[in-house]
Tab-separated table of C-alpha atoms in Angstrom:
chain	number	residue	atom	x	y	z
A	25	MET	CA	165.686	134.648	95.348
A	26	SER	CA	164.222	131.237	96.060
A	27	GLN	CA	163.541	128.972	93.106
A	28	VAL	CA	159.854	129.366	93.966
A	29	PRO	CA	159.091	132.848	92.639
A	30	ILE	CA	157.258	135.499	94.608
A	31	VAL	CA	154.522	137.146	92.551
A	32	ALA	CA	153.184	140.504	93.731
A	33	VAL	CA	149.455	140.805	93.057
A	34	THR	CA	147.534	144.043	93.484
A	35	LEU	CA	143.921	143.893	94.633
A	36	GLY	CA	142.568	146.073	91.835
A	37	ASP	CA	139.652	148.489	92.193
A	38	ALA	CA	138.099	147.903	95.615
A	39	ASN	CA	134.625	148.872	94.389
A	40	GLY	CA	134.805	146.223	91.696
A	41	VAL	CA	135.498	142.489	91.553
A	42	GLY	CA	139.256	142.866	92.094
A	43	PRO	CA	139.520	141.753	95.728
A	44	GLU	CA	137.321	138.683	95.293
A	45	VAL	CA	138.967	137.398	92.091
A	46	VAL	CA	142.457	137.986	93.502
A	47	VAL	CA	141.741	136.241	96.806
A	48	ASN	CA	139.955	133.386	95.044
A	49	ALA	CA	142.888	132.959	92.656
A	50	VAL	CA	145.718	132.909	95.190
A	51	ALA	CA	144.163	131.294	98.260
A	52	GLY	CA	144.508	127.751	96.991
A	53	SER	CA	147.661	128.193	94.928
A	54	ASP	CA	150.440	125.667	95.431
A	55	ARG	CA	153.150	127.344	97.527
A	56	ALA	CA	155.681	124.941	96.028
A	57	VAL	CA	155.042	126.614	92.649
A	58	VAL	CA	154.242	130.235	93.479
A	59	ARG	CA	154.478	132.446	96.549
A	60	PRO	CA	151.760	135.103	96.143
A	61	LEU	CA	152.126	138.454	97.857
A	62	LEU	CA	149.016	140.620	97.820
A	63	ILE	CA	149.476	144.385	97.715
A	64	GLY	CA	146.732	146.570	99.165
A	65	ASP	CA	144.514	146.869	102.212
A	66	GLY	CA	144.161	143.709	104.256
A	67	PHE	CA	140.580	144.369	105.309
A	68	LEU	CA	139.526	143.973	101.664
A	69	ALA	CA	141.085	140.519	101.504
A	70	ARG	CA	139.335	139.573	104.750
A	71	ARG	CA	136.005	140.742	103.363
A	72	ALA	CA	136.547	138.743	100.193
A	73	ILE	CA	137.405	135.617	102.183
A	74	GLU	CA	134.215	136.023	104.190
A	75	LEU	CA	132.160	136.677	101.056
A	76	LEU	CA	133.473	133.536	99.376
A	77	GLY	CA	133.243	131.379	102.500
A	78	MET	CA	136.892	130.405	102.271
A	79	ASP	CA	138.929	128.675	104.972
A	80	CYS	CA	142.041	130.840	105.064
A	81	LYS	CA	143.425	133.780	106.980
A	82	VAL	CA	145.051	137.084	106.121
A	83	HIS	CA	148.554	137.825	107.384
A	84	SER	CA	149.003	141.605	107.236
A	85	ILE	CA	152.626	142.733	106.914
A	86	GLU	CA	154.527	145.989	106.581
A	87	SER	CA	157.570	144.534	104.835
A	88	LEU	CA	158.267	141.741	102.364
A	89	ALA	CA	160.685	140.276	104.917
A	90	ASP	CA	157.708	139.479	107.163
A	91	ALA	CA	155.915	137.323	104.584
A	92	ARG	CA	155.371	133.663	105.514
A	93	PHE	CA	153.851	132.192	102.333
A	94	ALA	CA	152.102	129.553	104.439
A	95	GLU	CA	149.312	127.280	103.263
A	96	ASN	CA	145.770	128.513	104.005
A	97	GLN	CA	147.125	131.981	104.617
A	98	ILE	CA	147.420	135.052	102.423
A	99	ASP	CA	150.201	137.560	102.976
A	100	VAL	CA	149.046	141.138	102.351
A	101	LEU	CA	151.604	143.926	102.199
A	102	GLU	CA	149.570	146.803	103.592
A	103	THR	CA	149.412	150.065	101.645
A	104	HIS	CA	147.107	151.849	104.140
A	105	THR	CA	145.193	153.680	101.438
A	106	LEU	CA	141.535	152.823	102.108
A	107	SER	CA	139.156	152.482	105.028
A	108	PRO	CA	135.881	150.531	105.146
A	109	ALA	CA	134.001	153.829	104.759
A	110	ASP	CA	135.589	154.290	101.306
A	111	ILE	CA	133.939	151.191	99.867
A	112	SER	CA	130.789	151.660	97.761
A	113	PRO	CA	130.493	148.615	95.479
A	114	GLY	CA	129.814	149.475	91.873
A	115	GLN	CA	130.711	153.173	92.208
A	116	CYS	CA	133.554	155.153	90.684
A	117	SER	CA	135.720	156.600	93.410
A	118	ALA	CA	138.806	158.801	93.545
A	119	ALA	CA	139.795	157.017	96.757
A	120	CYS	CA	139.736	153.645	95.000
A	121	GLY	CA	141.602	155.091	92.034
A	122	THR	CA	144.304	156.428	94.342
A	123	ALA	CA	144.571	153.023	96.027
A	124	VAL	CA	144.970	151.336	92.649
A	125	LEU	CA	147.872	153.599	91.718
A	126	LYS	CA	149.515	153.195	95.115
A	127	GLY	CA	149.281	149.421	94.896
A	128	PHE	CA	150.736	149.445	91.398
A	129	ASP	CA	153.647	151.624	92.489
A	130	VAL	CA	154.491	149.391	95.465
A	131	ALA	CA	154.311	146.178	93.416
A	132	ALA	CA	156.221	147.673	90.493
A	133	GLU	CA	159.051	148.823	92.760
A	134	LEU	CA	159.361	145.309	94.199
A	135	ALA	CA	159.486	143.865	90.687
A	136	ARG	CA	161.832	146.530	89.353
A	137	THR	CA	164.348	145.790	92.110
A	138	ASN	CA	163.995	141.999	91.672
A	139	ALA	CA	162.598	141.595	95.178
A	140	VAL	CA	159.808	139.613	93.501
A	141	GLY	CA	159.798	137.586	90.300
A	142	GLY	CA	157.026	139.612	88.692
A	143	MET	CA	153.702	141.275	89.285
A	144	VAL	CA	150.058	140.961	88.316
A	145	PHE	CA	147.699	143.885	88.700
A	146	GLY	CA	144.051	143.271	89.455
A	147	PRO	CA	141.184	144.675	87.365
A	148	VAL	CA	140.921	148.449	87.467
A	149	ASN	CA	138.460	151.144	86.420
A	150	ALA	CA	139.817	153.931	84.241
A	151	ASP	CA	137.152	156.403	85.379
A	152	SER	CA	138.116	155.979	89.036
A	153	ILE	CA	141.732	156.632	88.130
A	154	LYS	CA	140.731	159.762	86.192
A	155	LEU	CA	138.930	161.083	89.270
A	156	THR	CA	142.246	161.156	91.135
A	157	GLY	CA	143.660	163.821	88.835
A	158	LEU	CA	146.898	161.841	88.853
A	159	ARG	CA	148.750	160.461	85.888
A	160	ASN	CA	147.707	156.912	85.058
A	161	ARG	CA	150.934	155.121	85.876
A	162	LEU	CA	149.434	151.814	84.785
A	163	VAL	CA	150.283	152.774	81.221
A	164	SER	CA	153.532	154.667	81.811
A	165	PRO	CA	156.398	154.177	82.094
A	166	ASP	CA	156.351	150.437	82.714
A	167	VAL	CA	154.181	149.413	79.770
A	168	GLU	CA	154.819	152.383	77.502
A	169	GLY	CA	156.257	150.971	74.296
A	170	ALA	CA	155.598	147.392	75.404
A	171	HIS	CA	153.587	144.977	73.272
A	172	LEU	CA	150.508	143.171	74.509
A	173	LEU	CA	150.882	139.388	74.645
A	174	LEU	CA	147.622	137.508	75.190
A	175	VAL	CA	147.910	133.968	76.515
A	176	SER	CA	145.147	131.373	76.375
A	177	GLY	CA	146.453	127.850	76.776
A	178	ALA	CA	148.398	126.844	73.689
A	179	LEU	CA	147.549	130.081	71.875
A	180	ARG	CA	149.869	133.014	72.590
A	181	VAL	CA	149.526	136.144	70.501
A	182	ALA	CA	151.802	139.184	70.607
A	183	HIS	CA	150.423	142.352	69.056
A	184	LEU	CA	152.429	144.753	66.917
A	185	THR	CA	149.770	147.399	67.614
A	186	ASP	CA	146.856	147.639	69.997
A	187	HIS	CA	144.236	150.427	70.026
A	188	MET	CA	145.041	152.037	66.693
A	189	PRO	CA	142.927	152.730	63.587
A	190	LEU	CA	143.638	150.295	60.780
A	191	ARG	CA	144.643	153.068	58.387
A	192	ARG	CA	147.459	154.064	60.751
A	193	VAL	CA	148.443	150.431	61.286
A	194	ILE	CA	148.968	149.972	57.566
A	195	GLU	CA	150.506	153.350	56.810
A	196	GLU	CA	152.774	153.722	59.848
A	197	GLU	CA	153.349	150.436	61.660
A	198	VAL	CA	153.517	147.532	59.210
A	199	LYS	CA	157.126	148.323	58.361
A	200	ARG	CA	159.987	145.876	58.157
A	201	ASP	CA	162.027	147.558	60.896
A	202	LYS	CA	159.149	147.671	63.395
A	203	VAL	CA	158.026	144.131	62.626
A	204	GLY	CA	161.610	142.894	62.794
A	205	ALA	CA	162.119	144.562	66.166
A	206	LEU	CA	159.078	142.755	67.604
A	207	ILE	CA	160.244	139.412	66.188
A	208	ALA	CA	163.628	139.900	67.862
A	209	LEU	CA	161.984	140.989	71.139
A	210	ALA	CA	159.724	137.930	71.143
A	211	ASP	CA	162.659	135.613	70.497
A	212	GLU	CA	164.850	137.131	73.200
A	213	THR	CA	162.058	137.308	75.777
A	214	LEU	CA	160.771	133.767	75.256
A	215	GLN	CA	164.317	132.444	75.615
A	216	SER	CA	164.640	134.279	78.940
A	217	TRP	CA	161.386	132.610	80.012
A	218	GLY	CA	162.774	129.137	79.427
A	219	ILE	CA	161.881	128.381	75.793
A	220	GLU	CA	165.236	127.449	74.313
A	221	ARG	CA	164.490	128.061	70.616
A	222	PRO	CA	161.124	129.766	70.268
A	223	ARG	CA	159.009	128.899	67.249
A	224	ILE	CA	157.590	132.183	66.039
A	225	ALA	CA	154.992	132.784	63.326
A	226	LEU	CA	154.176	136.153	61.806
A	227	ALA	CA	150.572	136.601	60.682
A	228	GLY	CA	150.090	138.188	57.283
A	229	LEU	CA	148.180	141.403	56.759
A	230	ASN	CA	146.175	140.655	53.644
A	231	PRO	CA	144.046	137.595	52.788
A	232	HIS	CA	146.402	134.721	51.921
A	233	CYS	CA	149.309	137.169	52.433
A	234	VAL	CA	148.793	138.543	48.942
A	235	GLY	CA	149.370	142.267	49.086
A	236	ASP	CA	151.986	144.962	48.792
A	237	GLU	CA	152.600	145.108	52.547
A	238	ASP	CA	153.186	141.373	52.841
A	239	ARG	CA	155.592	141.408	49.911
A	240	ASP	CA	157.433	144.648	50.602
A	241	GLU	CA	157.548	144.752	54.418
A	242	LEU	CA	156.713	141.435	56.089
A	243	ILE	CA	158.696	139.036	53.897
A	244	PRO	CA	161.887	141.146	54.203
A	245	ALA	CA	161.410	141.422	57.980
A	246	VAL	CA	161.172	137.651	58.336
A	247	ALA	CA	164.111	137.057	55.987
A	248	ARG	CA	166.299	139.400	58.001
A	249	ALA	CA	165.283	137.692	61.261
A	250	VAL	CA	165.983	134.233	59.868
A	251	ALA	CA	169.400	135.400	58.706
A	252	SER	CA	170.151	136.496	62.271
A	253	GLY	CA	169.351	133.009	63.576
A	254	ILE	CA	165.766	133.481	64.757
A	255	ASN	CA	163.354	130.584	64.246
A	256	VAL	CA	160.514	132.502	62.598
A	257	VAL	CA	158.231	131.831	59.632
A	258	GLY	CA	155.863	134.046	57.730
A	259	PRO	CA	153.954	135.836	56.786
A	260	VAL	CA	151.460	133.006	57.338
A	261	ALA	CA	147.863	133.357	56.191
A	262	PRO	CA	145.972	134.959	59.089
A	263	ASP	CA	142.999	132.642	58.600
A	264	SER	CA	145.207	129.640	59.465
A	265	VAL	CA	148.116	130.699	61.650
A	266	PHE	CA	146.239	130.876	64.956
A	267	ARG	CA	144.777	127.401	64.558
A	268	GLN	CA	148.258	126.110	63.740
A	269	CYS	CA	149.542	127.618	66.991
A	270	VAL	CA	146.750	125.951	68.967
A	271	GLU	CA	147.755	122.646	67.374
A	272	GLY	CA	151.322	123.089	68.619
A	273	ASP	CA	153.158	124.236	65.503
A	274	TYR	CA	154.339	127.499	67.092
A	275	ASP	CA	155.101	128.886	70.541
A	276	ILE	CA	153.808	132.333	69.657
A	277	VAL	CA	152.086	134.220	66.838
A	278	ILE	CA	152.707	137.859	66.072
A	279	ALA	CA	149.511	139.647	65.067
A	280	LEU	CA	149.663	142.996	63.338
A	281	TYR	CA	146.650	144.740	64.850
A	282	HIS	CA	144.238	144.543	67.786
A	283	ASP	CA	141.320	142.628	66.302
A	284	GLN	CA	143.473	140.205	64.349
A	285	GLY	CA	144.876	138.847	67.594
A	286	HIS	CA	142.024	139.504	70.002
A	287	ILE	CA	139.359	137.789	67.910
A	288	ALA	CA	141.508	134.680	67.712
A	289	ILE	CA	142.106	134.606	71.474
A	290	LYS	CA	138.527	135.368	72.471
A	291	THR	CA	137.151	132.795	70.063
A	292	TRP	CA	139.599	130.078	71.076
A	293	GLY	CA	139.441	130.558	74.842
A	294	PHE	CA	138.232	133.806	76.384
A	295	GLU	CA	137.776	132.445	79.901
A	296	GLY	CA	141.073	131.844	81.619
A	297	ASN	CA	143.246	133.969	79.330
A	298	CYS	CA	145.594	136.666	80.578
A	299	ALA	CA	147.663	139.542	79.269
A	300	VAL	CA	151.444	139.854	79.610
A	301	TYR	CA	153.395	142.950	78.565
A	302	LEU	CA	156.183	141.996	76.184
A	303	GLY	CA	159.048	144.442	76.544
A	304	ALA	CA	158.170	145.764	80.005
A	305	PRO	CA	161.190	146.180	82.319
A	306	PHE	CA	159.954	143.286	84.495
A	307	LEU	CA	157.409	140.486	84.295
A	308	LEU	CA	154.053	142.236	84.273
A	309	ALA	CA	150.636	140.718	83.642
A	310	THR	CA	146.963	141.412	84.190
A	311	VAL	CA	143.533	140.063	83.368
A	312	ALA	CA	141.587	140.703	80.184
A	313	HIS	CA	138.489	141.972	81.970
A	314	GLY	CA	137.578	145.103	83.864
A	315	SER	CA	136.303	145.864	87.330
A	316	ALA	CA	132.773	144.558	86.543
A	317	TYR	CA	130.945	147.003	88.775
A	318	ASP	CA	127.619	145.342	87.968
A	319	ILE	CA	128.538	142.203	89.942
A	320	ALA	CA	130.981	143.702	92.446
A	321	TRP	CA	131.042	142.011	95.860
A	322	SER	CA	128.399	139.509	94.830
A	323	GLY	CA	130.664	136.463	94.942
A	324	ARG	CA	129.807	135.660	91.307
A	325	ALA	CA	132.980	136.883	89.602
A	326	ASP	CA	135.028	134.370	87.599
A	327	SER	CA	138.602	134.213	88.908
A	328	SER	CA	139.999	131.998	86.138
A	329	MET	CA	141.795	134.848	84.336
A	330	MET	CA	143.467	136.005	87.528
A	331	ARG	CA	144.465	132.440	88.341
A	332	THR	CA	146.004	132.091	84.869
A	333	ALA	CA	147.840	135.402	85.171
A	334	VAL	CA	149.437	134.479	88.506
A	335	ALA	CA	150.368	130.982	87.313
A	336	THR	CA	151.798	132.334	84.060
A	337	VAL	CA	153.993	134.940	85.741
A	338	ALA	CA	155.221	132.365	88.240
A	339	SER	CA	156.070	129.882	85.504
A	340	LEU	CA	157.843	132.462	83.350
A	341	ALA	CA	159.743	133.872	86.327
A	342	ALA	CA	160.976	130.358	87.166
A	343	GLY	CA	162.131	129.853	83.565
A	344	ARG	CA	159.634	127.047	82.923
A	345	GLY	CA	157.992	128.657	79.914
A	346	PHE	CA	154.251	129.059	79.742
A	347	SER	CA	152.184	127.278	82.381
């Protein structure tokens, strides 16, 4: 593969803001840094270009080998799943849900076989996917068991758990073996992304890290990781550790539950953040927002998260660390 990574980007739900944020994000990207390959139906990209008044063209292809990655041109690997008659902005649709899953499968296969450096999937709508009656492959198998890593500038937060009640987090997940496994995964993965000796911080569970869980589970997990050669500290008071990361003390913070990490990210820099799946079998990222049916095809959608996601995957795939 060329040193300039190819990033496969799916168009997302066609009845939402996916096509416009994807096209807006990749149209002006520097081809010396990233070679974007859109996955989906080319007519959607053409509509988005027209909607946004952009000066670029769509190059529809049937094979990755036909991609040109030229300036002012967007390569779209056609999936042939939708027609113009299928598009009803702002509406849930089984047809759009089917197209989302098809696009994900095509992009994931390219990434899984190393034909591309990684993939980003555009914003989707869970209800449209449910209407298909098909299994939601966006959560399995590629991200099943993976950990969510939110990236917003200097703040990068990996989550031990995501959508889980706090009682279960404390009783089942804040255990030295599980925490230690995530510390090791973060260290190994960041090294593969070009960060030679990652500086990792583990957020504490209780205020000021004073609690049974911090003493009995988190401190031993960190001690074991340090003994194995990992550059990790903690537990660090959760009211301070995220600010310290923003200030450059750490490359990544491990949060123990959804809100602990998400509140920090969304307070520090919600616009322009993206989500990467730590532990997925290939580089996989997406945006932190949904399909936004209320403003679909209005030209008002903010593409900054999609732009960050594409740039981040390209940078990590090239071994340059975070963009």
